[in-house]
PDB file of C-alpha atoms and ligand atoms in Angstrom:
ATOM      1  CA  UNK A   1      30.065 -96.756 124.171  1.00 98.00           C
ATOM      2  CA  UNK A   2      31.798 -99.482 126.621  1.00 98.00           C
ATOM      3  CA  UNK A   3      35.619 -99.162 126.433  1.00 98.00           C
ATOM      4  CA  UNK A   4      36.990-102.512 127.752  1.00 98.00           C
ATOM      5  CA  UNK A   5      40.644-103.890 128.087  1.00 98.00           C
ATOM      6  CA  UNK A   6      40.891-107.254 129.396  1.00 98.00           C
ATOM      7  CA  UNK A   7      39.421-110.388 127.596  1.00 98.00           C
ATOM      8  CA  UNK A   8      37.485-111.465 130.632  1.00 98.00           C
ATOM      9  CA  UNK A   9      35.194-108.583 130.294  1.00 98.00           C
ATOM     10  CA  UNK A  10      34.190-108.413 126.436  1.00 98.00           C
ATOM     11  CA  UNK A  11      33.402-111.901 126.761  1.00 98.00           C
ATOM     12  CA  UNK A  12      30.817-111.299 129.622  1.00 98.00           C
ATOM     13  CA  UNK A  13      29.243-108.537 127.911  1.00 98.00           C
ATOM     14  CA  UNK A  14      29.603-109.962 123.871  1.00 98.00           C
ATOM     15  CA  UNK A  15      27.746-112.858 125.888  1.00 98.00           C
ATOM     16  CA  UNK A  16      24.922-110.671 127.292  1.00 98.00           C
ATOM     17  CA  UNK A  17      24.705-109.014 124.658  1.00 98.00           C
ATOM     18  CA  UNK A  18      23.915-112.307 122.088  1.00 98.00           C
ATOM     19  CA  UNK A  19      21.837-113.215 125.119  1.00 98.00           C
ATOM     20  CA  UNK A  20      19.686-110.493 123.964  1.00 97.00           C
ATOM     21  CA  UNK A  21      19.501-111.383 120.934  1.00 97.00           C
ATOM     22  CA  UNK A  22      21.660-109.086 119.018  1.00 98.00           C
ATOM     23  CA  UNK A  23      23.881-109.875 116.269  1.00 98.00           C
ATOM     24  CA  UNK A  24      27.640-109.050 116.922  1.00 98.00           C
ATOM     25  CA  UNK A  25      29.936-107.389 114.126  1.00 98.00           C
ATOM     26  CA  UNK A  26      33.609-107.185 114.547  1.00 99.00           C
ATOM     27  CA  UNK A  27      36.051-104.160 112.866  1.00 98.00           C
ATOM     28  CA  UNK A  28      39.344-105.125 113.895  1.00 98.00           C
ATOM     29  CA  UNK A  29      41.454-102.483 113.551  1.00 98.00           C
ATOM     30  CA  UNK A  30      45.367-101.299 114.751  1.00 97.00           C
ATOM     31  CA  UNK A  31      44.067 -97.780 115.561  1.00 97.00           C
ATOM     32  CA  UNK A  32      45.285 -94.357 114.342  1.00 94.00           C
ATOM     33  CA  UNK A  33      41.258 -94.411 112.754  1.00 96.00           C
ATOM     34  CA  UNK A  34      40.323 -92.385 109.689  1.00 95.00           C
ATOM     35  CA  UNK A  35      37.168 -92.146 107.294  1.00 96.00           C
ATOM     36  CA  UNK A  36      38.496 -95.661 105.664  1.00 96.00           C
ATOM     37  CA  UNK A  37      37.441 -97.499 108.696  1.00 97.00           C
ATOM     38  CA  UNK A  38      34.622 -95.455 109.660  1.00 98.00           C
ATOM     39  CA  UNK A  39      33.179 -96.492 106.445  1.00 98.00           C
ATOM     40  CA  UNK A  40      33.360-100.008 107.915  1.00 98.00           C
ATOM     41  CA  UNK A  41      32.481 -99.361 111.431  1.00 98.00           C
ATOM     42  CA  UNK A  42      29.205 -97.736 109.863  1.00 98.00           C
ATOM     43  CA  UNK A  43      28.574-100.699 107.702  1.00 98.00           C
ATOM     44  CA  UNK A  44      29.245-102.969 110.840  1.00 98.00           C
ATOM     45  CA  UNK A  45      26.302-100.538 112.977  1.00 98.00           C
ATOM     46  CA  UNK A  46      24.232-100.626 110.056  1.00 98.00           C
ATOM     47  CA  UNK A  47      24.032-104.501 109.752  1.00 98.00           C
ATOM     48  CA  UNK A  48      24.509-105.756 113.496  1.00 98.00           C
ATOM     49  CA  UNK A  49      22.807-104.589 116.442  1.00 98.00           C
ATOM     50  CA  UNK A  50      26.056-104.475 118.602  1.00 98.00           C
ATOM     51  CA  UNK A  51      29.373-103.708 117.143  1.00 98.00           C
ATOM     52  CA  UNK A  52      32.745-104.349 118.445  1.00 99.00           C
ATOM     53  CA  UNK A  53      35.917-102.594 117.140  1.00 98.00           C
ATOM     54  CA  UNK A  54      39.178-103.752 118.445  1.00 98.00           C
ATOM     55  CA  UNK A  55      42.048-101.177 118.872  1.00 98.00           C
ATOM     56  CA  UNK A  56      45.435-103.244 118.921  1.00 98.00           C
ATOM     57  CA  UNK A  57      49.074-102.703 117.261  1.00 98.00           C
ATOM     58  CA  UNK A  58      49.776-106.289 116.909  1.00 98.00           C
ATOM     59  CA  UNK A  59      53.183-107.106 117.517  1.00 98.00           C
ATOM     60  CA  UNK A  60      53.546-110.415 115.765  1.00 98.00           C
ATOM     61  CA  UNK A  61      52.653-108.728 112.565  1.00 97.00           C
ATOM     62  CA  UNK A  62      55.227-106.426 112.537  1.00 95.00           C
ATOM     63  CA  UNK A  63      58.910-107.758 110.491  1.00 89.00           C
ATOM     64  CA  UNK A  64      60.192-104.823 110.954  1.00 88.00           C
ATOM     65  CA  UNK A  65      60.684-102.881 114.563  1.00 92.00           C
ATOM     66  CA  UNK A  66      60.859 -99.820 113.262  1.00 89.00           C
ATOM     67  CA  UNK A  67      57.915 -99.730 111.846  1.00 86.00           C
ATOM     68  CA  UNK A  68      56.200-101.090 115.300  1.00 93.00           C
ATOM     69  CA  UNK A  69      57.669 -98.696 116.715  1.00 93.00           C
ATOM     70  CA  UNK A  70      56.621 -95.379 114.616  1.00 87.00           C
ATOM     71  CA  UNK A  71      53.157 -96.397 114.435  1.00 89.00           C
ATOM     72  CA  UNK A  72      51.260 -93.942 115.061  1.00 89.00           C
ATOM     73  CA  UNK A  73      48.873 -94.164 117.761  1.00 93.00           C
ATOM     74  CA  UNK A  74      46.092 -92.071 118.835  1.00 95.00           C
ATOM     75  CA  UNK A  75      43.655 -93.804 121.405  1.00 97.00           C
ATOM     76  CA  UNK A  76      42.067 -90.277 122.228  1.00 97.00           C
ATOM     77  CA  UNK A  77      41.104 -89.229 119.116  1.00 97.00           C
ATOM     78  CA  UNK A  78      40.326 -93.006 117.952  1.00 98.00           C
ATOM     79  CA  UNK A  79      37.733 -92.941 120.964  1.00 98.00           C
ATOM     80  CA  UNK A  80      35.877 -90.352 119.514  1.00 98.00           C
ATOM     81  CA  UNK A  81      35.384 -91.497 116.432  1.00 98.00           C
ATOM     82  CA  UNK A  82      34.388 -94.936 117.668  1.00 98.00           C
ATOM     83  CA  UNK A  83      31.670 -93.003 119.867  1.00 98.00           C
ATOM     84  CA  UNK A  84      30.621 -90.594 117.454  1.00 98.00           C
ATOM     85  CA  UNK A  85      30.130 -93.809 114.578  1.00 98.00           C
ATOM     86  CA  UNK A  86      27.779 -95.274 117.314  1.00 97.00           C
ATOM     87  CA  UNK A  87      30.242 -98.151 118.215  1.00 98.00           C
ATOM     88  CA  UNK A  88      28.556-100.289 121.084  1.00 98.00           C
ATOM     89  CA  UNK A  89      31.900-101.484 122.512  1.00 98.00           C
ATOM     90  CA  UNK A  90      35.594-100.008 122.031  1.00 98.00           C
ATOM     91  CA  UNK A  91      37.872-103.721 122.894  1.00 98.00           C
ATOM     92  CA  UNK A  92      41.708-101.645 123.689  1.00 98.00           C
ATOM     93  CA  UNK A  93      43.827-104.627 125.528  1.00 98.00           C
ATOM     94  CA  UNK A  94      47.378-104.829 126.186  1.00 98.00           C
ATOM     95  CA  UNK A  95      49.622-106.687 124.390  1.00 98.00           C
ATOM     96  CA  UNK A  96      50.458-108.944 127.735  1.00 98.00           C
ATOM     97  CA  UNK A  97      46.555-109.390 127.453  1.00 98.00           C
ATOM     98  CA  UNK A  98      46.466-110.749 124.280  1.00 98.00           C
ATOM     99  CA  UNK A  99      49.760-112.534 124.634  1.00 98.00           C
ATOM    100  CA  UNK A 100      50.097-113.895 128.189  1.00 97.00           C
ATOM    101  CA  UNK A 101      52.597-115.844 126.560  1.00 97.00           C
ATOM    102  CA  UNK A 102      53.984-116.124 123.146  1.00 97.00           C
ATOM    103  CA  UNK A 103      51.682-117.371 120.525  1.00 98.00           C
ATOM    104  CA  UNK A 104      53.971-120.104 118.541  1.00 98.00           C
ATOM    105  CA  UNK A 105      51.183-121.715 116.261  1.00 98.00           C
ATOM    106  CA  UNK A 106      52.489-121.185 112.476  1.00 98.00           C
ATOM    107  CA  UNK A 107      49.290-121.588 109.859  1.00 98.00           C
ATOM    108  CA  UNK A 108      49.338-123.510 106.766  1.00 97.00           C
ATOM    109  CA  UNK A 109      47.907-120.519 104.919  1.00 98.00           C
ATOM    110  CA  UNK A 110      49.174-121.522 101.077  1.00 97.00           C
ATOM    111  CA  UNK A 111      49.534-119.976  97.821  1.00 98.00           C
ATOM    112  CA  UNK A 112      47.563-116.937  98.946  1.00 98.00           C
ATOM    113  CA  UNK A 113      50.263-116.113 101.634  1.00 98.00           C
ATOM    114  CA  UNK A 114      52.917-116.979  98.897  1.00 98.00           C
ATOM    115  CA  UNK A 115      53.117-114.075  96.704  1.00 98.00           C
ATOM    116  CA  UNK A 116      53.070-110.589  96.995  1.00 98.00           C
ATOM    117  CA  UNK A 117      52.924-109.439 100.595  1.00 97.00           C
ATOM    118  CA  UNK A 118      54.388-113.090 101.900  1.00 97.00           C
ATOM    119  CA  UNK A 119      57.622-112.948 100.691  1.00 97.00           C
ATOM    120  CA  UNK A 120      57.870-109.360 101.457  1.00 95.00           C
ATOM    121  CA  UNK A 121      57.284-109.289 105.282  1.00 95.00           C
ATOM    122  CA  UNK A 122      58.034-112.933 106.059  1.00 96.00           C
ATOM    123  CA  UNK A 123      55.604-113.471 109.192  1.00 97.00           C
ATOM    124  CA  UNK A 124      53.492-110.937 108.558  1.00 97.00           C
ATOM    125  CA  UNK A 125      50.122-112.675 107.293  1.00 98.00           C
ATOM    126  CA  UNK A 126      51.046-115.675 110.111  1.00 98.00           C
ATOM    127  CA  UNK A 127      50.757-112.608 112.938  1.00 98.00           C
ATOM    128  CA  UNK A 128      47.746-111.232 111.053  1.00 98.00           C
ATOM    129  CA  UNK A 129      46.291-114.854 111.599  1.00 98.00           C
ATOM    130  CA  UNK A 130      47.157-115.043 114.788  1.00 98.00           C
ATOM    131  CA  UNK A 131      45.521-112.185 116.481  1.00 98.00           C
ATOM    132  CA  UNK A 132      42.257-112.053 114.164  1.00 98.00           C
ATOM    133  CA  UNK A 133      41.674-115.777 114.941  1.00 98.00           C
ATOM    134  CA  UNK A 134      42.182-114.709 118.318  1.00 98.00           C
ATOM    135  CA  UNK A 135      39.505-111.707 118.714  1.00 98.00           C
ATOM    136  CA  UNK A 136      37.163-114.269 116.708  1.00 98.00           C
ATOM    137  CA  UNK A 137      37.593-116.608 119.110  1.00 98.00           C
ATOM    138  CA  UNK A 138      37.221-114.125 121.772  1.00 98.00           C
ATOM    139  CA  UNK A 139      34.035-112.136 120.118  1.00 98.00           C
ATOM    140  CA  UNK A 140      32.455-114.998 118.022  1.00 98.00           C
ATOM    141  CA  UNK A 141      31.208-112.600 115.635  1.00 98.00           C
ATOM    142  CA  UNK A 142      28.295-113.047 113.131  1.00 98.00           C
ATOM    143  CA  UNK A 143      30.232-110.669 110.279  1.00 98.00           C
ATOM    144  CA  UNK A 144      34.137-109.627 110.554  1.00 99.00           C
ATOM    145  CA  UNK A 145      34.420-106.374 108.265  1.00 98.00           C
ATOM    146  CA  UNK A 146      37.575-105.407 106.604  1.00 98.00           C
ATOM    147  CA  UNK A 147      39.073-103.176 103.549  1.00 98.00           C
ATOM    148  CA  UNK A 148      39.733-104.235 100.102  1.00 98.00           C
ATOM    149  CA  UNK A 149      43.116-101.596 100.264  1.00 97.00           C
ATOM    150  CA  UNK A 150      44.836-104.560 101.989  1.00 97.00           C
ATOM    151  CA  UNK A 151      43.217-107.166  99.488  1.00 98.00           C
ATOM    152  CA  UNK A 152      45.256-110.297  99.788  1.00 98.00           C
ATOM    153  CA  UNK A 153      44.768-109.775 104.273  1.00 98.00           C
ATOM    154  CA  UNK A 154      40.968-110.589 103.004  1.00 98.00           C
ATOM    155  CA  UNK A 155      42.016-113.849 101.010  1.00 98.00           C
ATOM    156  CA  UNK A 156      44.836-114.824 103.890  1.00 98.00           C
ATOM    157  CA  UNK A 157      42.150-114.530 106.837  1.00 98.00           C
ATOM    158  CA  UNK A 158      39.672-116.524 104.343  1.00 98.00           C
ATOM    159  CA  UNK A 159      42.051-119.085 104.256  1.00 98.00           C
ATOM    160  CA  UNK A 160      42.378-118.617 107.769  1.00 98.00           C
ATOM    161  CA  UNK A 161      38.779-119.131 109.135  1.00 98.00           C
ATOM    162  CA  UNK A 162      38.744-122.154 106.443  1.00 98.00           C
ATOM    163  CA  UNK A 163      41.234-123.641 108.337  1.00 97.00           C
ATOM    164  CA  UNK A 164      40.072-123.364 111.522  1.00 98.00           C
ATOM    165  CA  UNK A 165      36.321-124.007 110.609  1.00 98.00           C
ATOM    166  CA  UNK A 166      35.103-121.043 112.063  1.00 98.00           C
ATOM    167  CA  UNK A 167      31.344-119.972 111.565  1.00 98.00           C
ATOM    168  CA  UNK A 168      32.030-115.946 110.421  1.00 98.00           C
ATOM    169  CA  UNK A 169      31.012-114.065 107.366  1.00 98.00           C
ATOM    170  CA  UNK A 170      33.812-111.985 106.186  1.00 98.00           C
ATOM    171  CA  UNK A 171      32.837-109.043 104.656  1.00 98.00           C
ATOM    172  CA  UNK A 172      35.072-106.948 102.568  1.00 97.00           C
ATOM    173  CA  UNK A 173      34.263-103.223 102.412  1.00 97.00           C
ATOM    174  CA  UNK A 174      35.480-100.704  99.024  1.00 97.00           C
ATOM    175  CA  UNK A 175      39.332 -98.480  99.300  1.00 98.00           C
ATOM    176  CA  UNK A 176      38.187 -95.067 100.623  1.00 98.00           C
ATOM    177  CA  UNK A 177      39.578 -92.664  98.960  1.00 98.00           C
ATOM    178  CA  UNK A 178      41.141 -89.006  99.264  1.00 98.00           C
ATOM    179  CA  UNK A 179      39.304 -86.532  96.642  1.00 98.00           C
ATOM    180  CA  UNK A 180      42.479 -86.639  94.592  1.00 98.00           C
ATOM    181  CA  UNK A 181      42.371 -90.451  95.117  1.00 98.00           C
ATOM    182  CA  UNK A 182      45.042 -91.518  97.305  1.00 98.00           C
ATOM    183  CA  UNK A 183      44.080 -94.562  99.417  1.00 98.00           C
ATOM    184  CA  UNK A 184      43.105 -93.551 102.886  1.00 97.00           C
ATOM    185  CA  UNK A 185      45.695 -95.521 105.375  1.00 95.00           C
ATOM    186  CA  UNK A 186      47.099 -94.927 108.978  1.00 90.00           C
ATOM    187  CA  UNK A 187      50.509 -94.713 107.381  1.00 89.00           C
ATOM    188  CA  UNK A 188      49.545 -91.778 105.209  1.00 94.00           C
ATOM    189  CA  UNK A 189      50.371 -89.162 108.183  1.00 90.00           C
ATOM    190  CA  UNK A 190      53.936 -89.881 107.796  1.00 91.00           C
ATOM    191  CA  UNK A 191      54.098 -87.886 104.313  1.00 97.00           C
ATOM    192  CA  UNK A 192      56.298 -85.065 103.768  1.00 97.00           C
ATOM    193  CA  UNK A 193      53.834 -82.285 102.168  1.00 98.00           C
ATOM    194  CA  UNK A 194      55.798 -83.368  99.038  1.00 98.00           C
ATOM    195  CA  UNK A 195      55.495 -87.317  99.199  1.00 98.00           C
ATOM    196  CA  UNK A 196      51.445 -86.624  99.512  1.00 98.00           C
ATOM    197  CA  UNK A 197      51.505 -84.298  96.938  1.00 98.00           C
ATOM    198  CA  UNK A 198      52.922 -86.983  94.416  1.00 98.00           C
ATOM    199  CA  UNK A 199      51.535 -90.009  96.314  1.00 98.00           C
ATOM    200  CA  UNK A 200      48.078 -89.626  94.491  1.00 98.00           C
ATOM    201  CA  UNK A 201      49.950 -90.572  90.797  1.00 98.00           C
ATOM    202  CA  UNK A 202      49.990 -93.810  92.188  1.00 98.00           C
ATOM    203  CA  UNK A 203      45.888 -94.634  92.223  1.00 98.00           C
ATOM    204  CA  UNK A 204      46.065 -92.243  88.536  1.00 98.00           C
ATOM    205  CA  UNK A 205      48.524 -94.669  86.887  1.00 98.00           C
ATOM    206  CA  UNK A 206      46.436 -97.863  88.161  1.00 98.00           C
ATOM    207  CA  UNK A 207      42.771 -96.292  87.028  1.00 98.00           C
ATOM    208  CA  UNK A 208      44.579 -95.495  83.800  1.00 98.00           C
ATOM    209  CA  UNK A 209      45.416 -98.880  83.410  1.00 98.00           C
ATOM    210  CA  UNK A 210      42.241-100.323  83.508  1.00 97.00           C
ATOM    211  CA  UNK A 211      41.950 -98.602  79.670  1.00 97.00           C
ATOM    212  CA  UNK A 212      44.725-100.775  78.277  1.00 97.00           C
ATOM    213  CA  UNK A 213      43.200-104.051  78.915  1.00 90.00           C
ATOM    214  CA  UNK A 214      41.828-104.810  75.622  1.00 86.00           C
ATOM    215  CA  UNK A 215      45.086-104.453  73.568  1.00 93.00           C
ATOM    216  CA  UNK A 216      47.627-105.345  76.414  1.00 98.00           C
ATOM    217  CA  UNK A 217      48.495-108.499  78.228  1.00 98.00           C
ATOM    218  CA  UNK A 218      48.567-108.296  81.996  1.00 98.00           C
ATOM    219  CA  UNK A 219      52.325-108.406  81.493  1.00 98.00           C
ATOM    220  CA  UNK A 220      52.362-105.318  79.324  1.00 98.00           C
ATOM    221  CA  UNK A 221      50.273-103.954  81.754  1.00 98.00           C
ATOM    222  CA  UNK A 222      52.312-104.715  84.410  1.00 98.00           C
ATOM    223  CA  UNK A 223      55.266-103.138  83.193  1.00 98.00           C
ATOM    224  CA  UNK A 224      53.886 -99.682  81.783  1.00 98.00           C
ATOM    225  CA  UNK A 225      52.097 -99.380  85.332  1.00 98.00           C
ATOM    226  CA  UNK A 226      55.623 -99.827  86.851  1.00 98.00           C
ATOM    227  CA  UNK A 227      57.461 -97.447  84.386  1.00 98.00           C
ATOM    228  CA  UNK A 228      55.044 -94.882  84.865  1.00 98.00           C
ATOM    229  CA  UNK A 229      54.332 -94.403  88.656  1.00 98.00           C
ATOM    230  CA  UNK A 230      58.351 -95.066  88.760  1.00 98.00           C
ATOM    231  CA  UNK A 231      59.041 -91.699  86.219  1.00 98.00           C
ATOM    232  CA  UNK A 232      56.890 -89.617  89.023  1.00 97.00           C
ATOM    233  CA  UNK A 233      60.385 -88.576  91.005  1.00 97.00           C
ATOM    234  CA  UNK A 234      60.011 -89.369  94.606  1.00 97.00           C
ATOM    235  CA  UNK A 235      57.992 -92.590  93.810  1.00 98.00           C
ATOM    236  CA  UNK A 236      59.472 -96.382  93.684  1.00 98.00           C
ATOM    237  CA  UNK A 237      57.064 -99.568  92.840  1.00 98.00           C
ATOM    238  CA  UNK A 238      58.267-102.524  95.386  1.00 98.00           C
ATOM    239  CA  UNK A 239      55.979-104.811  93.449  1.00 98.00           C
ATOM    240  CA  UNK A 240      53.180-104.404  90.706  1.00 98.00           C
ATOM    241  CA  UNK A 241      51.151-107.705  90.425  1.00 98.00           C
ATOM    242  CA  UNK A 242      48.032-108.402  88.482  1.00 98.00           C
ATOM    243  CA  UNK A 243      46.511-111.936  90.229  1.00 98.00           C
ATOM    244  CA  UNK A 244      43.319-113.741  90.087  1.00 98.00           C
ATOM    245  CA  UNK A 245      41.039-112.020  92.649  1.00 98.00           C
ATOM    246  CA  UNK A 246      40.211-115.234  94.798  1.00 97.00           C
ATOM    247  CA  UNK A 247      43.599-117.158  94.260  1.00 98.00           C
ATOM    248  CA  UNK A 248      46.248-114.383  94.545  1.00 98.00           C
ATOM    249  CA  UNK A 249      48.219-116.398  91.513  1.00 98.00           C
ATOM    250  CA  UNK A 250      49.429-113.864  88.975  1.00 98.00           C
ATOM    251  CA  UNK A 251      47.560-114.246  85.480  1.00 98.00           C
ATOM    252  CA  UNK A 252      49.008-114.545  82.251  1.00 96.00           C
ATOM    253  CA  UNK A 253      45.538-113.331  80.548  1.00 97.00           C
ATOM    254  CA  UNK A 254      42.829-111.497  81.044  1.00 98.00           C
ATOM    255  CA  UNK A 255      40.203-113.468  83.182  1.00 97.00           C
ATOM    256  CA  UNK A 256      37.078-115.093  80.887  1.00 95.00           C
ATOM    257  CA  UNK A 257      33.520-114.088  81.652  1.00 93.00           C
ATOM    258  CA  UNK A 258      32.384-116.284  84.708  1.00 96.00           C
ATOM    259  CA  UNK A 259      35.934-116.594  86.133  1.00 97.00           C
ATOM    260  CA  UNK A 260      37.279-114.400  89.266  1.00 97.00           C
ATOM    261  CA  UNK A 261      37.988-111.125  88.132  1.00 97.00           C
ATOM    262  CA  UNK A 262      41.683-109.789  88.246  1.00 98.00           C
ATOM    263  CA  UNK A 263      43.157-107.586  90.362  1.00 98.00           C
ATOM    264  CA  UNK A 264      46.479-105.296  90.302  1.00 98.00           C
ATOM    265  CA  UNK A 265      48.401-105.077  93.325  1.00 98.00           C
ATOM    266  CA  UNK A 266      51.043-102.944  94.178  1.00 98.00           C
ATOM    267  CA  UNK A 267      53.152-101.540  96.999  1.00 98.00           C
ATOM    268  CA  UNK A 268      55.087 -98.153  96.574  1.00 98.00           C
ATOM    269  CA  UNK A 269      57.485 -96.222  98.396  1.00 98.00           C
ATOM    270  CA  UNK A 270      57.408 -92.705  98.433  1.00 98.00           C
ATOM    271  CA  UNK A 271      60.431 -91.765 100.692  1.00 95.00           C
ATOM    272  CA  UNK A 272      60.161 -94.168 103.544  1.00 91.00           C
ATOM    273  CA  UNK A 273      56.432 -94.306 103.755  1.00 93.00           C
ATOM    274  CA  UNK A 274      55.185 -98.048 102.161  1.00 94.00           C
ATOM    275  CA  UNK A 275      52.196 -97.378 100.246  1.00 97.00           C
ATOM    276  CA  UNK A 276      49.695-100.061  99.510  1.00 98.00           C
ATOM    277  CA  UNK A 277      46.795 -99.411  97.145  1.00 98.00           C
ATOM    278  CA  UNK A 278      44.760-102.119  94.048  1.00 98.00           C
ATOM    279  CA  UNK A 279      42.465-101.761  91.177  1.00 98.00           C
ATOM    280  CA  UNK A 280      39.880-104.111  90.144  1.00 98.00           C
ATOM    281  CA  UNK A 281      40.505-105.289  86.417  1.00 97.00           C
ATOM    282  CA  UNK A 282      36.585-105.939  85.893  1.00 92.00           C
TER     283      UNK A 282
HETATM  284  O1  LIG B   1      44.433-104.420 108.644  1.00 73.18           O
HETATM  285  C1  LIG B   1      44.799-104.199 109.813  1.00 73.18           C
HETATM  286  O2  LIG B   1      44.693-103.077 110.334  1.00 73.18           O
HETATM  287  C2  LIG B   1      45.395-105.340 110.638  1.00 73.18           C
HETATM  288  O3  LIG B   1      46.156-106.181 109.837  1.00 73.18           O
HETATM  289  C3  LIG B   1      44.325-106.137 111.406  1.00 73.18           C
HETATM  290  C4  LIG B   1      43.372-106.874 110.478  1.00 73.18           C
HETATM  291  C5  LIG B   1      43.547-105.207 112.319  1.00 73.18           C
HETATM  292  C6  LIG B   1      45.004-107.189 112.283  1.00 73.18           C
HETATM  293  O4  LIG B   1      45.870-106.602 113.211  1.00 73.18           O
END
């Protein structure tokens, strides 16, 4: 595996590479790696002959400085696993390398950016624009692999490469999952022993729920999926949405066969840790 750091130098060898003839897949990632992105770094090897991962805290998606700040990061360890998974090169820049200078373009992304996650971290899904459409311009991928835990990203960078016309398949890999079934995320090693050992009510409550949908509206569903993970002590729901899979719009019923299928979103926070987890209504 190639580690490289400056833009210059992926380009070159992405280049050489395709010159070869191999297909390029790109895993962008912000580091502190676990079996969630493995999972997509081996589907990335699996389909493309070379495979880039990008290691990058990106600044401009961060609202809040704290949490750029306590993020953990672990290039050491994250190096190994990129070997080990067969990675053909590891892209680690600086932030001055990515940003020579500030990036000011603001994208139209829509309703998709509008609910849920938007309003919450007002820039986020603008910053996650901004440094994906930058590694794609950068890596030109064939196929740009990322996880359904942060669902409406998928939809936002969609809109994204829609916007900009770009010619990349976006493919969108299954949660991983902890054996009790909490979501596997970077932001998980911040538990207290006692925040993970309550954090995995919040996947129970939300495969539950997927039992109620023939007698309850998504609204009724909505609220006992709040009320429940909120009576776990410890636990607080920011939001519970159920939205139309493709759209992000909240539903008032229960998708017909043929349409997009619905999909509950929530965020929770157990102490100050923000958990982030959905289950498909289908
Ligand atoms: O999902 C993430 O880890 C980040 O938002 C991404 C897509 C790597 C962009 O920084």
């Amino acid at each position: 595996m190639e580690v490289i750091r400056t833009v210059k130098e992926l380009k070159t060898r992405v280049a050489e590479l395709k010159a070869q003839g191999q297909q390029v897949g790109l895993v962008p990632t912000m580091g502190a790696l676990h079996s969630g992105h493995r999972s997509l770094i081996e589907r990335s090897c699996r389909e493309n002959g070379a495979t880039v991962v990008s290691v990058f805290v990106n600044p401009t998606q961060f609202n809040n400085a704290n949490d750029l700040a306590t993020y953990p990061r672990t290039e050491e360890a994250d190096c190994a696993l990129l070997e080990d998974a067969g990675v053909t090169i590891a892209f680690i820049p600086s932030v001055e390398e990515i940003y020579p200078e500030p990036d000011t373009r603001q994208f139209d992304l829509g309703p998709v950016a509008e609910v849920m996650e938007g309003p919450m971290r007002p820039g986020h899904f603008n910053g996650v624009a901004q440094i994906v459409s930058k590694l794609f311009y950068i890596v030109e991928p064939n196929k740009a692999y990322f996880g359904e835990k942060d669902f409406q990203q998928i939809a936002v960078i969609r809109r994204m490469v829609d916007i900009l016309g770009l010619d990349v398949e976006i493919v969108d890999c299954p949660i991983v999952r902890e054996a009790d079934g909490l979501a596997l995320s970077s932001r998980n090693v911040r538990l207290t022993p006692e925040g993970r050992a309550i954090a995995p009510a919040i996947h129970r409550v939300l495969d539950e729920s997927r039992g109620w949908k023939p007698g309850m509206s998504p609204a009724e569903v909505t609220d006992k999926v709040i009320a429940l993970i909120n009576s776990t002590p410890g636990l607080e729901v920011e939001y519970y949405q159920i939205v139309d899979s493709l759209t992000m719009q909240p539903v008032d019923r229960w998708p017909a066969d043929g349409e997009p299928f619905a999909v509950g979103c929530v965020t929770v926070y157990c102490g100050d840790v923000r958990l982030i987890d959905n289950i498909k209504y289908c």
